[in-house]
mmCIF file of C-alpha atoms in Angstrom:
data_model
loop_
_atom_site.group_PDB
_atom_site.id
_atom_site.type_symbol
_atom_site.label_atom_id
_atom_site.label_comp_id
_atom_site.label_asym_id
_atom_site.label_seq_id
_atom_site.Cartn_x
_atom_site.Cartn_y
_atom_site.Cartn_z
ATOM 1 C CA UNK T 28 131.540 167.591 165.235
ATOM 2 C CA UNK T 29 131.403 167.140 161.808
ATOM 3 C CA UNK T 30 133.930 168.524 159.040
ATOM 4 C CA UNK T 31 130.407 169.914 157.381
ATOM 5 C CA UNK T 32 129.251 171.547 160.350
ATOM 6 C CA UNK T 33 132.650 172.884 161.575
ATOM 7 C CA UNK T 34 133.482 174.417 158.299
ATOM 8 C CA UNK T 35 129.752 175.841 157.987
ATOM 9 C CA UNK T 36 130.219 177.756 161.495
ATOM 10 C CA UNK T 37 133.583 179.343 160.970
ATOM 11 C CA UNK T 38 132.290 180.461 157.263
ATOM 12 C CA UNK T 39 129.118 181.978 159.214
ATOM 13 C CA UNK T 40 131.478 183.643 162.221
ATOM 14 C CA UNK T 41 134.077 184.906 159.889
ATOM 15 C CA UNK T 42 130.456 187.033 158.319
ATOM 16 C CA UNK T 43 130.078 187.984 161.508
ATOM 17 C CA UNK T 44 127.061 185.704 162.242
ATOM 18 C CA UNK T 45 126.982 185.321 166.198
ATOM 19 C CA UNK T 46 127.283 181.889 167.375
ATOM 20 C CA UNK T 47 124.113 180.404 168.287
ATOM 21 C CA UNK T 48 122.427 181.703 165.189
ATOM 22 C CA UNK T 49 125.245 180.436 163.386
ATOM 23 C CA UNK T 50 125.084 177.022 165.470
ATOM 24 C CA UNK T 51 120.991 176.988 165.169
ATOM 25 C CA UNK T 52 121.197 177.386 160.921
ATOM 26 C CA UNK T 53 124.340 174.833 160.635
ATOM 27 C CA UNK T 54 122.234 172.676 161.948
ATOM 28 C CA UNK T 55 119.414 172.147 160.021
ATOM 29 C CA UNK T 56 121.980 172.857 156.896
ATOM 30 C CA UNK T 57 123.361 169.453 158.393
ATOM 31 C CA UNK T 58 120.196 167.586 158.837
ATOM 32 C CA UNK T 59 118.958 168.462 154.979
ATOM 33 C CA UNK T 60 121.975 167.133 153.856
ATOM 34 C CA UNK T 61 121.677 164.164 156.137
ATOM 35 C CA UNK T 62 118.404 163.360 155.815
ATOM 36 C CA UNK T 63 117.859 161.715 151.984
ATOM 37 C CA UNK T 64 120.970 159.793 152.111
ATOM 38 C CA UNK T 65 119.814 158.713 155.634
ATOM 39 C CA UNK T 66 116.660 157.267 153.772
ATOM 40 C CA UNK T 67 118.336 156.222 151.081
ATOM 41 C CA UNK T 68 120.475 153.940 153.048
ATOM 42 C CA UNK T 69 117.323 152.726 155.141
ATOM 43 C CA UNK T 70 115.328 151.436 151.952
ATOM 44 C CA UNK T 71 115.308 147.613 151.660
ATOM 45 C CA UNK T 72 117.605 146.237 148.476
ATOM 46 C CA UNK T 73 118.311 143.330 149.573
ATOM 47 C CA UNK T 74 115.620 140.358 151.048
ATOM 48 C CA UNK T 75 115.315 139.375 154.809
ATOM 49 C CA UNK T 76 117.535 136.864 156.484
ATOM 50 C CA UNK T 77 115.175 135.954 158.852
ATOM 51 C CA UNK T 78 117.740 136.010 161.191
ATOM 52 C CA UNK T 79 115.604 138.478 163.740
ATOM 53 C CA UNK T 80 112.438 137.799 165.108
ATOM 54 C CA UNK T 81 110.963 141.097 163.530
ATOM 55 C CA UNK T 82 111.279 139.072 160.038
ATOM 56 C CA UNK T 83 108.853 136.038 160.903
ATOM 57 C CA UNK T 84 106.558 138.269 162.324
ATOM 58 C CA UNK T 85 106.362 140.301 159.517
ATOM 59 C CA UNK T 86 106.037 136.989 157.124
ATOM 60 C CA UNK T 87 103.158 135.741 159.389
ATOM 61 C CA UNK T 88 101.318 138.393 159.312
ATOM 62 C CA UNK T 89 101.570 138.599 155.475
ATOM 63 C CA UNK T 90 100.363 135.222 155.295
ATOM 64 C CA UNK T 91 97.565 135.984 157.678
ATOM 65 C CA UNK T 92 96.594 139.020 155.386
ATOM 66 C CA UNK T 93 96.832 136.426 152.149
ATOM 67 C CA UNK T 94 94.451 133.798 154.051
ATOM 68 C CA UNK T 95 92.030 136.688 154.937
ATOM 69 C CA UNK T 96 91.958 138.280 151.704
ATOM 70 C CA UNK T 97 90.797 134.750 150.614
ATOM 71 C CA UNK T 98 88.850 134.154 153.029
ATOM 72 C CA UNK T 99 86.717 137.517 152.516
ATOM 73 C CA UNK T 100 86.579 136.776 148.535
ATOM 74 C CA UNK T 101 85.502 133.160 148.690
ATOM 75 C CA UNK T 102 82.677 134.002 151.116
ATOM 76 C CA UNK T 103 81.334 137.033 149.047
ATOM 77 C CA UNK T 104 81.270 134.256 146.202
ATOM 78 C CA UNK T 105 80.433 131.599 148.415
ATOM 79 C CA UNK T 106 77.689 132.579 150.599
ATOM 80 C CA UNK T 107 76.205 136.185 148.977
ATOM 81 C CA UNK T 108 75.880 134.587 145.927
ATOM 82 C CA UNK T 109 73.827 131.826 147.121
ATOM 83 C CA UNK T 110 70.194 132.364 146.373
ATOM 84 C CA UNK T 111 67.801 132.077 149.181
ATOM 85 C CA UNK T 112 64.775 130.381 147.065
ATOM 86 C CA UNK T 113 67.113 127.795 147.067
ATOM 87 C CA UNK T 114 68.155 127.248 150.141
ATOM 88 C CA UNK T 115 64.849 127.068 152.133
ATOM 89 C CA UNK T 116 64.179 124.528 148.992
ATOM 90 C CA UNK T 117 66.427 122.634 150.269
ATOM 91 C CA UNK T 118 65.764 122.908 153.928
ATOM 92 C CA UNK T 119 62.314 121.675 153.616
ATOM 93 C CA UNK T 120 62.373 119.108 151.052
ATOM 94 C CA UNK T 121 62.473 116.166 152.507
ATOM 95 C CA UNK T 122 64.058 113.845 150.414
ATOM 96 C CA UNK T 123 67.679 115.863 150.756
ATOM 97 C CA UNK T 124 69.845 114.595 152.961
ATOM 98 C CA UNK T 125 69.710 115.593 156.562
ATOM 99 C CA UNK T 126 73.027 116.917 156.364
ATOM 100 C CA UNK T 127 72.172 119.445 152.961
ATOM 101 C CA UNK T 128 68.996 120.290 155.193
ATOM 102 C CA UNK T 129 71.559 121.530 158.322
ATOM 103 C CA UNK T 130 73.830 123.163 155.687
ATOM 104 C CA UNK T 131 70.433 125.091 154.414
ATOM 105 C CA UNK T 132 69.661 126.048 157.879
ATOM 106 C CA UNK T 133 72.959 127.101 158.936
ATOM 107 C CA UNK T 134 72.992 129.665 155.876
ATOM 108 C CA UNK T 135 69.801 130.705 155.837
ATOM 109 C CA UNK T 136 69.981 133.884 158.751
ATOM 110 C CA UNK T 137 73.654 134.669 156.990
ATOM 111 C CA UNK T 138 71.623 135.361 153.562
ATOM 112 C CA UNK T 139 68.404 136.854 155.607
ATOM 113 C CA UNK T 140 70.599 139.143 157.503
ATOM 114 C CA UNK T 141 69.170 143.234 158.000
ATOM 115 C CA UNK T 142 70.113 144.960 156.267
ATOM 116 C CA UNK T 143 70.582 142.770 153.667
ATOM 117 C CA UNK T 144 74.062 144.370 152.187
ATOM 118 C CA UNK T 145 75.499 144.134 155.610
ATOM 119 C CA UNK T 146 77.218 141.254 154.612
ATOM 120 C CA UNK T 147 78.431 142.077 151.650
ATOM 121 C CA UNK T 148 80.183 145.057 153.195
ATOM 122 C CA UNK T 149 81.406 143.162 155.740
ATOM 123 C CA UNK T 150 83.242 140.748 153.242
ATOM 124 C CA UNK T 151 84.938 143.514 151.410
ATOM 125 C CA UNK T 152 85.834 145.670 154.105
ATOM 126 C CA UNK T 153 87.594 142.848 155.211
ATOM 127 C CA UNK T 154 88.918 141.849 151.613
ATOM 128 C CA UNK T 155 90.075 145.487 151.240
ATOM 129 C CA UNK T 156 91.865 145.868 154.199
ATOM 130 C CA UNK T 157 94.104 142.496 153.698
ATOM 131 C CA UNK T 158 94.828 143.857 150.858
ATOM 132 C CA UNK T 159 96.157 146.815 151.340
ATOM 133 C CA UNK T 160 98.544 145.667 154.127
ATOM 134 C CA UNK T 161 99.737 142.815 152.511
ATOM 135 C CA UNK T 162 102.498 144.987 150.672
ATOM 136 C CA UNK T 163 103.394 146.805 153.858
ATOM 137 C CA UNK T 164 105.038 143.686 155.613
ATOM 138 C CA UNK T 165 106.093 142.384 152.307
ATOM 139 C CA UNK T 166 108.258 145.475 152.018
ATOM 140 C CA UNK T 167 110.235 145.059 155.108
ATOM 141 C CA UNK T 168 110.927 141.361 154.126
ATOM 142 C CA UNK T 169 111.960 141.930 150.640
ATOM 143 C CA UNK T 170 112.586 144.930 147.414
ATOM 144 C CA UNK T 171 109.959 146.921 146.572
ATOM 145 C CA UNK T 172 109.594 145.182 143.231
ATOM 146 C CA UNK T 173 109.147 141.740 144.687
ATOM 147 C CA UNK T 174 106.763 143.106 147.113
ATOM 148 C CA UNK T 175 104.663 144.686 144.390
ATOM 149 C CA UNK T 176 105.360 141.295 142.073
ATOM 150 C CA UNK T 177 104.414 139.080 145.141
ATOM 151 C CA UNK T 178 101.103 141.119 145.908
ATOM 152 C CA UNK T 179 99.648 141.172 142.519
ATOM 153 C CA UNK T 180 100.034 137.288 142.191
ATOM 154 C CA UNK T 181 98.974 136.674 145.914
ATOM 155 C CA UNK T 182 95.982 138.560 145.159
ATOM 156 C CA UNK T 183 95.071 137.216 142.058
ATOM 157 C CA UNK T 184 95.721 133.455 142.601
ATOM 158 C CA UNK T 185 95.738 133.045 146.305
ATOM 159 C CA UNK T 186 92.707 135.812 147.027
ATOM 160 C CA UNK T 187 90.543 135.712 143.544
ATOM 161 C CA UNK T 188 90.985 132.154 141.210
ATOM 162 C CA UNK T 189 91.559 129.633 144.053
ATOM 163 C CA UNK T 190 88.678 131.031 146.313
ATOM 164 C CA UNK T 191 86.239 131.357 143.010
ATOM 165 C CA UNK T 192 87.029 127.763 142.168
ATOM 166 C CA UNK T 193 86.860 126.382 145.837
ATOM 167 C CA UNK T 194 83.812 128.164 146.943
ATOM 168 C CA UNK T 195 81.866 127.912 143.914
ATOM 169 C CA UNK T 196 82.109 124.224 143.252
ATOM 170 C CA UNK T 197 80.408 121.236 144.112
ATOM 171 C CA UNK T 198 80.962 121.875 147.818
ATOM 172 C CA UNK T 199 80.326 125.375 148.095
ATOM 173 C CA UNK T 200 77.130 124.888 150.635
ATOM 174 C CA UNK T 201 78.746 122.169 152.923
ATOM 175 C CA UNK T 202 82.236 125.030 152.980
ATOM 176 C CA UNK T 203 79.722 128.165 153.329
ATOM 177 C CA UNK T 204 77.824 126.259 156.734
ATOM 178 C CA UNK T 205 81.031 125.515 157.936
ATOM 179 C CA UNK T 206 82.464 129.011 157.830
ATOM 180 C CA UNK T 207 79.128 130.362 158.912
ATOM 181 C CA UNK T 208 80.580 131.299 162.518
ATOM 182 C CA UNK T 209 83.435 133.163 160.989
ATOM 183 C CA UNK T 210 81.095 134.962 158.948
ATOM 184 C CA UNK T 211 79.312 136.250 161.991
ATOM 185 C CA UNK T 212 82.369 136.863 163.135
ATOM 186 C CA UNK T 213 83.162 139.145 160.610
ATOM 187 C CA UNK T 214 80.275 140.699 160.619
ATOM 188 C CA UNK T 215 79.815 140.993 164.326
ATOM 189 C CA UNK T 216 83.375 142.869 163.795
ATOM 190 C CA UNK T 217 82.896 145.277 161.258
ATOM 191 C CA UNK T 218 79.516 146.526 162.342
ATOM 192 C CA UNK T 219 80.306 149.615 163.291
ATOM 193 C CA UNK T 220 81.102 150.342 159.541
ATOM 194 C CA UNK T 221 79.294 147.589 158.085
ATOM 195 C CA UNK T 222 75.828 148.327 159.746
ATOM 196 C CA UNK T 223 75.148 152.303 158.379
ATOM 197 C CA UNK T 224 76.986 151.407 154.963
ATOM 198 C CA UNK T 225 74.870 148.156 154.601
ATOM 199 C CA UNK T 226 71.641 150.511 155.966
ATOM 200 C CA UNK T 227 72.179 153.001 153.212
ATOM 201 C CA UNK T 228 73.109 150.316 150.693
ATOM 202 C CA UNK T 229 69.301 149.193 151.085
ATOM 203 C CA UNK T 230 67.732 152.473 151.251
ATOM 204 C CA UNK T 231 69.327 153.183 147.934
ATOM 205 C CA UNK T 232 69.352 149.534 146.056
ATOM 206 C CA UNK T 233 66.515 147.897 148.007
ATOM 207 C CA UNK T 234 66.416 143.825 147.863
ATOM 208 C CA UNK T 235 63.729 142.738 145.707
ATOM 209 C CA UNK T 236 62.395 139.231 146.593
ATOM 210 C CA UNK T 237 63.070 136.668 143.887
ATOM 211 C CA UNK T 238 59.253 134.960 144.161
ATOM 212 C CA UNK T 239 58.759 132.533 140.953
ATOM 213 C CA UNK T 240 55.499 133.463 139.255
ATOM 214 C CA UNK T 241 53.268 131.003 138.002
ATOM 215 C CA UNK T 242 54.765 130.682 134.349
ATOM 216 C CA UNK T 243 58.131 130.372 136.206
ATOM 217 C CA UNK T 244 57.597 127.362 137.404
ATOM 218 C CA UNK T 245 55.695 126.011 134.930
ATOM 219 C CA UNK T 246 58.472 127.137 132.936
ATOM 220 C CA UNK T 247 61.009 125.341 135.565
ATOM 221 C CA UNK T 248 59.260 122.062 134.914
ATOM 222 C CA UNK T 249 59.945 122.211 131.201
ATOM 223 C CA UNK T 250 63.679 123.013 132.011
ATOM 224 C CA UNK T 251 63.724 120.190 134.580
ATOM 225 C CA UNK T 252 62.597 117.609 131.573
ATOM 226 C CA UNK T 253 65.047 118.666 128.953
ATOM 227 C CA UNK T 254 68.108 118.532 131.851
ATOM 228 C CA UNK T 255 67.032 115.318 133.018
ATOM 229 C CA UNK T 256 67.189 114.249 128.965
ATOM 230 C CA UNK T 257 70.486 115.851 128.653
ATOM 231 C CA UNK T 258 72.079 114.110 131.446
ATOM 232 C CA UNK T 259 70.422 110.977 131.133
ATOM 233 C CA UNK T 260 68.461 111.197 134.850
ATOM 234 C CA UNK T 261 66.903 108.120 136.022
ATOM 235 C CA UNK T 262 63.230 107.747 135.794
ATOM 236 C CA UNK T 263 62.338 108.857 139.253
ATOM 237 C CA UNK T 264 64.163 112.397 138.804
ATOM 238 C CA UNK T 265 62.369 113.348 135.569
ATOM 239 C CA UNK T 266 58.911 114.635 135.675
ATOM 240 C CA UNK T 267 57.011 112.134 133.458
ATOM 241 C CA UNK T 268 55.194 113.940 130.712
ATOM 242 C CA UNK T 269 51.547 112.885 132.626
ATOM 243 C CA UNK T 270 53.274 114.609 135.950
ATOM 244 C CA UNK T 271 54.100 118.161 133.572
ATOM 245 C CA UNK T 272 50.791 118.209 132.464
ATOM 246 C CA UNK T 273 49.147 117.940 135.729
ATOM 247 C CA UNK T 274 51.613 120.907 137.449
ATOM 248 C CA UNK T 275 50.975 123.295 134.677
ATOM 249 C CA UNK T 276 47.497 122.294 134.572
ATOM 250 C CA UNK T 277 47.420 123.147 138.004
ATOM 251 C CA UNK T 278 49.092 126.189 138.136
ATOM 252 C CA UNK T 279 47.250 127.781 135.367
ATOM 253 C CA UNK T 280 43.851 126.441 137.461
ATOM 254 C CA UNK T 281 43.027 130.127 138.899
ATOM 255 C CA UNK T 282 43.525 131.879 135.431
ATOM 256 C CA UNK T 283 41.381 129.754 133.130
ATOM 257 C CA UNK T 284 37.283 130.599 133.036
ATOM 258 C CA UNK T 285 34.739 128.650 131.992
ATOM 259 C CA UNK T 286 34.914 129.773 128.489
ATOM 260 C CA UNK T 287 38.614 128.223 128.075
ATOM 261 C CA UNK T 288 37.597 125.032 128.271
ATOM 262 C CA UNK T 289 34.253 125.198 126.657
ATOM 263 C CA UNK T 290 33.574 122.310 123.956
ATOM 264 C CA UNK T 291 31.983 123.167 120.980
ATOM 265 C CA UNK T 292 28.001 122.057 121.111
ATOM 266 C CA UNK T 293 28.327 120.078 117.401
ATOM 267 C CA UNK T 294 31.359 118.266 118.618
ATOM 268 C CA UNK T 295 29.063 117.384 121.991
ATOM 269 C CA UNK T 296 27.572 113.349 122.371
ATOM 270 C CA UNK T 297 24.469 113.573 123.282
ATOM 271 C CA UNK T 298 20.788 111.353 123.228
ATOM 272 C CA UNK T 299 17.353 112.838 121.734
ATOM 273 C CA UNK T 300 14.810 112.291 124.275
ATOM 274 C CA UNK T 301 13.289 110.544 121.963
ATOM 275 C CA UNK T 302 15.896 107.712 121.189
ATOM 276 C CA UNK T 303 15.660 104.167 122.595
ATOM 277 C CA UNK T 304 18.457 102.103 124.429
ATOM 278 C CA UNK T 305 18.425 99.278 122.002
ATOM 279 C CA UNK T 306 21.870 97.523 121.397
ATOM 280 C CA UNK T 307 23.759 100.007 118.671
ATOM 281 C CA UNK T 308 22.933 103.093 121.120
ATOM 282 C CA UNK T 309 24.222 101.256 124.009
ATOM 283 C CA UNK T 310 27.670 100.255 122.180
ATOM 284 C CA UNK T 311 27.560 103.459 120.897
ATOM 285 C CA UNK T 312 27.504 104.883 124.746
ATOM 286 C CA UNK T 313 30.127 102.210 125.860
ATOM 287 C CA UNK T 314 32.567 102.902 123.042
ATOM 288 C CA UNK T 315 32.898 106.748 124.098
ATOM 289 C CA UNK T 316 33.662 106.342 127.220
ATOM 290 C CA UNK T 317 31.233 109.038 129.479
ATOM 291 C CA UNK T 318 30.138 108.426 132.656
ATOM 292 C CA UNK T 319 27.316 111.129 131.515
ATOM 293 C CA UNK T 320 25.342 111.238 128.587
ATOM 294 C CA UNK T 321 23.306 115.058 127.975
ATOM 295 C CA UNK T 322 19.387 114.632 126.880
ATOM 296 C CA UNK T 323 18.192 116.781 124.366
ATOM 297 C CA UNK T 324 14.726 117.331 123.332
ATOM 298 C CA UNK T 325 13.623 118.685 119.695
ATOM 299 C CA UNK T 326 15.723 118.319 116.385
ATOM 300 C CA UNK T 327 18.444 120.350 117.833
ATOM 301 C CA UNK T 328 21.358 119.863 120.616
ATOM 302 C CA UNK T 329 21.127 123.252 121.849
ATOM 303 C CA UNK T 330 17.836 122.366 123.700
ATOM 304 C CA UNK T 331 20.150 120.020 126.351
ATOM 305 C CA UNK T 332 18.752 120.449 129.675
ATOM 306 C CA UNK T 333 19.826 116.890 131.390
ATOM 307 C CA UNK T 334 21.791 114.318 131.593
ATOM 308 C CA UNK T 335 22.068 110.434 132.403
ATOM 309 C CA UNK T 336 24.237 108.791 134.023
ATOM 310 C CA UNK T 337 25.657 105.781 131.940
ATOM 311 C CA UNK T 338 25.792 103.771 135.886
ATOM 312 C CA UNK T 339 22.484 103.981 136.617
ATOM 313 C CA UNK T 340 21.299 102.080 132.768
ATOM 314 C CA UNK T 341 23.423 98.801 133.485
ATOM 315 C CA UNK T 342 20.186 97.123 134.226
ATOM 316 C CA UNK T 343 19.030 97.879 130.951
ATOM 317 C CA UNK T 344 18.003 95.035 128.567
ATOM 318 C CA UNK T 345 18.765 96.158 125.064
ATOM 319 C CA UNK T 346 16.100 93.820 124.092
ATOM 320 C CA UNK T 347 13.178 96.165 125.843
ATOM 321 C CA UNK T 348 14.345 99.025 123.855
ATOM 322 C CA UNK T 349 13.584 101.612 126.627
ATOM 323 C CA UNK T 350 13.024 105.234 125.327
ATOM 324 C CA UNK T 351 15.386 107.711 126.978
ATOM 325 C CA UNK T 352 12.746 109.865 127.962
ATOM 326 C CA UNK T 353 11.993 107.459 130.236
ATOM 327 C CA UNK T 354 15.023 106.980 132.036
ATOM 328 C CA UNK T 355 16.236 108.641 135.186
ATOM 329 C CA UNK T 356 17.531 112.096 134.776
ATOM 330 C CA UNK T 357 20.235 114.612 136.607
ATOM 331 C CA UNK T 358 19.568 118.286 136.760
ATOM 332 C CA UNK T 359 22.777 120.121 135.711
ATOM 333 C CA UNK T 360 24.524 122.901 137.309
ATOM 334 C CA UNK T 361 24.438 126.267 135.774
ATOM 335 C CA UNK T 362 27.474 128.153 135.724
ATOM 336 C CA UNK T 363 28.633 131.799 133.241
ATOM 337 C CA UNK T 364 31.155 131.586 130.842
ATOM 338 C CA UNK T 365 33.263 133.768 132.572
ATOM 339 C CA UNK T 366 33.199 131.936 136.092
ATOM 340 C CA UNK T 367 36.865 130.777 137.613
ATOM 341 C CA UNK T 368 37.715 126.750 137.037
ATOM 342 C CA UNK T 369 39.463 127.087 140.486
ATOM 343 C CA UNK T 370 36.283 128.370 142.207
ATOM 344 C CA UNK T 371 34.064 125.288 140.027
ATOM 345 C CA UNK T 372 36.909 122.619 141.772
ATOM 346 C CA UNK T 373 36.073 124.199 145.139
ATOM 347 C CA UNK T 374 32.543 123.527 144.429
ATOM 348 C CA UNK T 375 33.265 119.900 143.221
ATOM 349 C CA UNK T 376 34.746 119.048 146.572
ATOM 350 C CA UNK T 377 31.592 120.408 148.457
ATOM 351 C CA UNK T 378 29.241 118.300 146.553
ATOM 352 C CA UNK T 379 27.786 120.043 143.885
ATOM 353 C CA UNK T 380 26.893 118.361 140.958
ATOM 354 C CA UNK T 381 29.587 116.937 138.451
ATOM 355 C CA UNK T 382 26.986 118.095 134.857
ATOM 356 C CA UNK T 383 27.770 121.806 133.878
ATOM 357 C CA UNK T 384 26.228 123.872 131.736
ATOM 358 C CA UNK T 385 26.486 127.397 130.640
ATOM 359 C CA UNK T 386 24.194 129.732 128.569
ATOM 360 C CA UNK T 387 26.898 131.335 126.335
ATOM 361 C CA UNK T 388 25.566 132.999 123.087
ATOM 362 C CA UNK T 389 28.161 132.551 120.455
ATOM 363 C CA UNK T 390 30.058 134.589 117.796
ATOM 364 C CA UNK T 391 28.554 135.028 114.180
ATOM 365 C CA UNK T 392 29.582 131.873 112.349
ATOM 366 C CA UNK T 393 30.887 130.256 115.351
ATOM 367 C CA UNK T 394 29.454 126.835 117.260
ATOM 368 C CA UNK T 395 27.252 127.430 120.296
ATOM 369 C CA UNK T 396 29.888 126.265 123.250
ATOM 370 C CA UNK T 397 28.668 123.223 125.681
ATOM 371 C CA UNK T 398 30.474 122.361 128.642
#
């Protein structure tokens, strides 16, 4: 018995306390006394000698919450960050390597996955957890200040730079495919949690699809020139300036009418009917260029109703002077000024006549259009 506890009990029996009362408060007197030197002398001071098993484990485990902690924060960088335009980009263009194509693939369901902040959650669940029990092995091994000092810097080199700069670099896609299984993993792991927090993530943010519009891309193909001037691309990587033209040409195909591309009448070539093919009209015809001349009959061009094709007059003897009223004509096609170019190209590949021509009465003090 201790010298505490025996003095307490003859104090309490000399007040005429009986004994086990006496016994019963001595007690817990004793173990309140006991009890913060007893933890006192139980805190670490000192660091491990690794002398017991109970040490390595501790400093494996640790580790194992370091690697996971970087782990979880290079794949939310990694692989949530990747955007999914650009990946099935790259699985179907066919010019990419077969291996960037498998990569691409390999990703692909990780990024598609429902709900969509599943993995996300996942990731930092796991991050979170590492974390936090990183410092509870590091305590046993060594003071609480160097368990505090060696958290912070573990988590801020080991699970935030070094992952940032690994996954995010050059071979961030090739590292992301190969730690797709370990993803799933993950995921697969943390459902239970990750599933309903991911599910309510996309009620509440939903995932808007990132789907270029048209003046995106043409806007892309501008961007594409100026970085392939910057960085001195070869030839075949740059669109040529003939190639740009023809994309945004292209895309802006379904929003132009008629009237967009209409050419003023007065700046329009055309033949009287009553001309002749002598030898200055025909230069004059070769020089332009057309493939189709319009016919007009009366003193003005507004009266065009036809058109010759410059083919069919090769047989022509400029000699013979033939009048163009004479010659073999080509009814046009009538189409409104506010009809779609893209619907016109449609009717192009069916057939229909190549000569347009659309009754368009003009502004006050502006030309009469002609297409």
């Amino acid at each position: 018995m201790s010298p505490f506890l025996s003095g307490c009990l003859d104090t309490l029996h000399e007040g005429g306390v009986g004994l086990d009362s006496a016994t019963a408060l001595c007690s817990k007197l004793a173990a309140l006394k006991a009890s913060p030197l007893e933890s006192l002398e139980e805190e670490p001071s000192h660091f491990a000698s690794f002398d017991k098993p109970e040490d390595w484990m501790n400093l494996s485990v640790a580790l194992c919450c370091m690697l996971m902690a970087a782990t979880a924060s290079g794949l939310t960088m990694g692989v949530v960050s990747l955007d999914e335009l650009e990946l099935r980009v790259k699985e179907r263009n066919v010019n990419e390597s077969k291996t960037e194509r498998g990569y691409a693939t390999r990703i692909l369901p990780l990024i598609r996955l429902s709900p969509r902040h599943q993995l996300l959650v996942s990731l930092l669940l796991l991050n979170a957890i590492a974390n936090e029990a990183m410092p509870l092995f590091l305590d046993k091994l060594v003071p609480p200040w160097a368990a505090i000092l060696i958290s912070v810097t573990a988590v801020l080199f080991v699970g935030e730079i070094i992952p940032a700069a690994v996954f995010t670099g050059p071979a961030k896609m090739r590292i992301a495919a190969l730690l797709s299984p370990l993803a799933w993993f993950i995921v697969m792991l943390s459902s239970p949690i990750s599933y309903p927090l991911g599910w309510a993530l996309d009620r509440l943010l939903p995932h808007a699809e990132g789907l270029p519009t048209r003046h995106e891309v043409k806007a892309l193909v501008d961007v594409q020139r100026e970085m392939a001037a910057e960085h001195s691309a070869s030839a075949g990587e740059a669109f040529h300036e003939d190639e740009a033209d023809l994309v945004r040409g292209a895309l802006s195909l379904s929003q132009k009418l008629v009237v967009d591309v209409m050419v003023p009448l007065e700046d329009v070539f055309a033949l009287p009917a009553d001309a002749a093919m002598d030898l200055a009209t025909m230069k004059q015809v070769i020089a332009l260029g057309h493939s189709r001349v319009p016919v007009y009959w009366g003193p003005a061009k507004s009266s065009i109703t036809r058109f010759i094709h410059v083919k069919d007059q090769i047989m022509l003897t400029p000699a013979d002077a033939t009048p163009v009223a004479s010659l073999r004509f080509h009814d046009p096609q009538w189409v409104g000024p506010e009809d779609s170019l893209f619907a016109l190209l449609n009717t192009f590949q069916e057939g229909a006549p190549r000569e347009l021509l659309s009754p368009f009465q003009p502004l006050p003090g502006r030309p009469v259009p002609f297409l």
